[in-house]
Every structure is written in C-alpha cells, then in structure tokens.
Amino acid sequence: MTEVVLVRGDGIGPEIMDATLRVLDAAQAPLTFVEAMMGEKAYLAGAPSGIPQEAWDLVQKHRLIFKAPITTPQGGGYKSLNVTLRKSLSLYANVRPCIAYHPVIHSPCPGLDVVIIRENEEDTYGGIEHQQTAEVVQCLKLISRPGCERIVRYAFEYARQHGRKRVSCFSKDNIMKLTDGLFHRVFEEVGKAYPDIEQDHWIIDIGTARLATQGQRFDVIVTLNLYGDIISDVAAELTGSVGLAGSANIGSSCAMFEAVHGSAPDIAGQGVANPSGLILAGVQMLVHLGHGAAAERIHNAWTRTLEDGLHTADIYQSGRSEKRLGTEDFATAVIERLGEEPRRLRVARYPHEQSTICPVLTTQAPKTKRLDGVDIFLDWSEAGRDPNVLGQRLEALPTGRAKLAMISNRGTNVYPGGIAETFCTDHWRCRFLFEDAGTGADIIALLTVLHEHGWEVIKSENLYAFDGEKGYSKSQGGD
Ligand code: NAI
Ligand code: MG
C-alpha cells in the first residue's frame, strides 16, 4: 500500500474527489490516503500561503499528492498554490496527455493523441519582476542548462517508456537566441542518445497553429514553461472538454497528480461536474507507482463508459450521448464497467512494473569565462531623448579601459548609427567593452564615474564569453 496525501480542494473539488476515490477503491488500487487541508479553507483559517505547516509536514513525509482543484483568489490573497507546490517540491515535469475520443465525443481534431511535457519550474514563472524607470518594467526569464537537460531527457525517456515514436521541441529561438536557444541546443544534444525516437523542432507560433489545426501530426511535445502552459490548454480543449484531461507533476523525489481544470465555482455543489480529469490523474498516479494493472482497469472501464454514451453535462450531445449523468452516477457507471474494455476507442495498456524516469545530468561546465564588458542600464528622460546627445556625453566621460560600444533602447540599436524614427523610452542600455579581459574592479570604477557625473544607473549586466563564445545578445540592427 502506498500512502498518498489527499487534498479535497475547493469548488467542485470535494464532489469530483469523492467520485474518484470510489472508483479507485472499487478497482482495489493499492493506495491509502491521508488528508491535508490546503486552499481557501486553510487560508481563511489563518495560513497566509494557503498551505498550513501540518500540510507541509505530510507532503514532506509522503512525497505524493493527489489533489482536487483549488481556488486562487484574484487580486489579493495567497499566490498560486499550485505554483508554490510545483516549485518548492521541484516538480520539474508537467505531463498532460490529450487524446480525442472521436466519434464518441465531438473533437475539432479527431485524430489527436499527444502528450505535452512542459518544463515546470523555470522561465518567467520565477516571477522576478521589477519596475526600473517611470515607463519600463521587466520580468526575468531564467533558463538553466540542467533545467533544460532534465526536462528534455524526461521527454525522451517518457516517449521510450510509453511506446511513442516522436518528440517535438517547441521554442522561439529565432528571437531568444540565448534562452530558447539553449533549450533547443540541449534538445539536439540529448536527442543524439535516442536515435530510435524521431525528433524535430518547431518555432512555437507555427507549431501551435499546426497543433490547433493538425494536432494528429504530433506525438510528444516538450517545451518551456510559458509555452507549455498555453499549448497544454489548447490541446486539452481540442479533446472536447477541459474536464477530460489529467495532469502529472513529476520531480525526482516527489510527485503531484491533479485534473487540468480549475475549481469551476459556477457549477460547484450541483453534482454535475465531470470527474474524468481527476480519474485520469489517478490513472497517471497508478502508472507512476508501477500499478499498471489497476491503471488499465480504471482507464478501460472509463473509456467504455464514454463509449456507452454515458456522459456528464459538459460533454453531453444529443445524437451522440445516450444519457446525461451527474458526478456520482458517472462514477457508478465506471465502477460497473471495471473489467470491461472499449470496443471502438483505443484500449489502454501500461507497464506493469515501476520504472521511474530519473534523468542523469551530463552537463559539463565551460573551462574559461572572460569578462568582455558590461551593459549599464540608465534611467534618462531629458527633453528630446536624443540618443546622440546621450552617446556623446557618455563618450566624453573618463571611463578608462571601458569604451562605449553602443546604446540600445528596448533592445533596438540607437547609437551610433540609429535612425530618427525609433521610439525611445526612458530606459537605455549602454554597452561598454573593455580593451581586454576586464575585472569586477573595472565595473566598479565605471559605475563610480557614472554616479559621480550624475547618471542614474538602474542596473548592470556583466558581459561574459564562455570558452570564447559570447554569452550575450546583440542589439536589433546593431552589434
Ligand atoms: P475552470 O477550469 O474552473 O472552469 C472553466 C470552465 O470549465 C467553467 O465553465 C467550468 O464550469 C468548466 N469546467 C471546469 N471543470 C469542469 C468539470 N470537471 N466538469 C464540467 N465543467 C467543468 O477555470 P476558471 O473558471 O478559470 O478557474 C476557477 C478557479 O480555479 C480559479 O480560482 C482558478 O485560479 C482555479 N484553478 C485551479 C487550478 C488547480 O487547482 N490546478 C487550475 C486552474 C484554475
Ligand atoms: Mg495554465
């Protein structure tokens, strides 16, 4: 018996959790549950994060969570509890299988059978944001090589384990050559160890368009956090209802299983919610734990229930459906079909032993790191905002070994050689390069000179070359 921390959640959470637990119990899933209070009730009872200490203690002890959706208060209250759990427990892989059940349930993409594997910890979801000038705010997009390697290896291993043939990487590395570029590069490096799996790369915008119109072309998609957040909703919606998809959040020592959808306050308490997303999350949990036989029993009984036309309101369609069922009756229908298999839709088959995916990192640190210069960001809004005035003034300063190489505004080169049409905000990136390798002392000297001459420095970014390769981007239209 495996002990799992159970969170009943908010809104429709308790209803769909009760229904799901009945199904797990009837299928004799080898699980026992310990309940933890999280979410709205915990917040109202005085836990500012929505997760009281007792709940954290249980999670750290059992390392497995089965969770119904939780309401995130809007415009105040605690931060997203899901993001807190994912990041604190290092649940780096978010796995969402999205399958169309055509012709049983209407889907705009009848052949869809795709698994979205989303990096779950990095990217802009660090939520590191700053207002730097009156006009400009920034959000830091942090991507790490180990982070990329872990998720990409996970995707390839997942594909192998589940008999999937192709892994597609989605990124925007034509624009973000360093961050998304790293993700794509790691995908190509790691992919060499998986010659049995087909692999390709799509720029995220056309990739998403293809997913929406020809989703059947994809098999496994691996992508960064923000893109994965968006395309996994697109893919879930293509299956026919957001109420149908389960989701696994996997880390190296913890895992959390939940439905894709939220707490649906609009239908809470009515007994009409579809418990399928949570039931399929339960199936994913059983597969993760190596209980493939129980997972198959539940999944196949569930598919058979859909095939028999027994549908909850969100997927009910006259002509396709036989009967409209509430949450409890739907669970009972699944229980009655335990041991049966679908006749037209695909029969689920899972590995019957535990084979945890544990990606080994092979990243090697670069041998040399040279300081080429520094980007100094200035807040400057003098009338006219003429980049030539700024450039000439900075060039006149006694900056020693540091020479002004260029100025850009929101990434576009404006000095030297800018054009008058470029709109300039009050946020200027001034790139200084050292005559040869610089040191921290050179940067401090430069900052001191700028400060003494009345310039407002809002931040600086060091410009390094790693093993001779520039670790910083060019400006648009410049060097
Ligand atoms: P939602 O997914 O709760 O609802 C969107 C629409 O889908 C609603 O019309 C709802 O009735 C319907 N729906 C959702 N699940 C259904 C089901 N199982 N059966 C039938 N219909 C279903 O998204 P919404 O309204 O944006 O968010 C509501 C709350 O849930 C918010 O507080 C949000 O922060 C939270 N949320 C929590 C998540 C989690 O705990 N993992 C994930 C997403 C949202
Ligand atoms: Mg989302």
Coordinates of C-alpha atoms in Angstrom, one line a residue, residues 104-106 239-241 244 274 276 302 306 310-317 320-321 330:
V104 CA -17.8 9.3 -29.1
I105 CA -17.1 12.9 -28.1
H106 CA -17.0 15.7 -30.6
T239 CA -10.1 16.8 -26.9
G240 CA -13.6 18.1 -26.4
S241 CA -13.8 19.4 -22.8
L244 CA -11.4 15.3 -19.6
N274 CA -17.2 15.7 -14.8
S276 CA -12.9 12.4 -15.6
W302 CA -13.8 4.8 -18.0
L306 CA -17.9 7.1 -22.6
L310 CA -23.0 7.8 -20.6
H311 CA -21.8 11.4 -20.4
T312 CA -21.7 14.3 -17.9
A313 CA -23.3 17.6 -18.9
D314 CA -20.1 19.2 -20.3
I315 CA -19.7 16.5 -23.0
Y316 CA -23.4 15.6 -23.4
Q317 CA -24.6 15.9 -27.0
R320 CA -24.0 11.2 -29.7
S321 CA -24.9 10.6 -26.0
F330 CA -21.0 8.7 -13.8

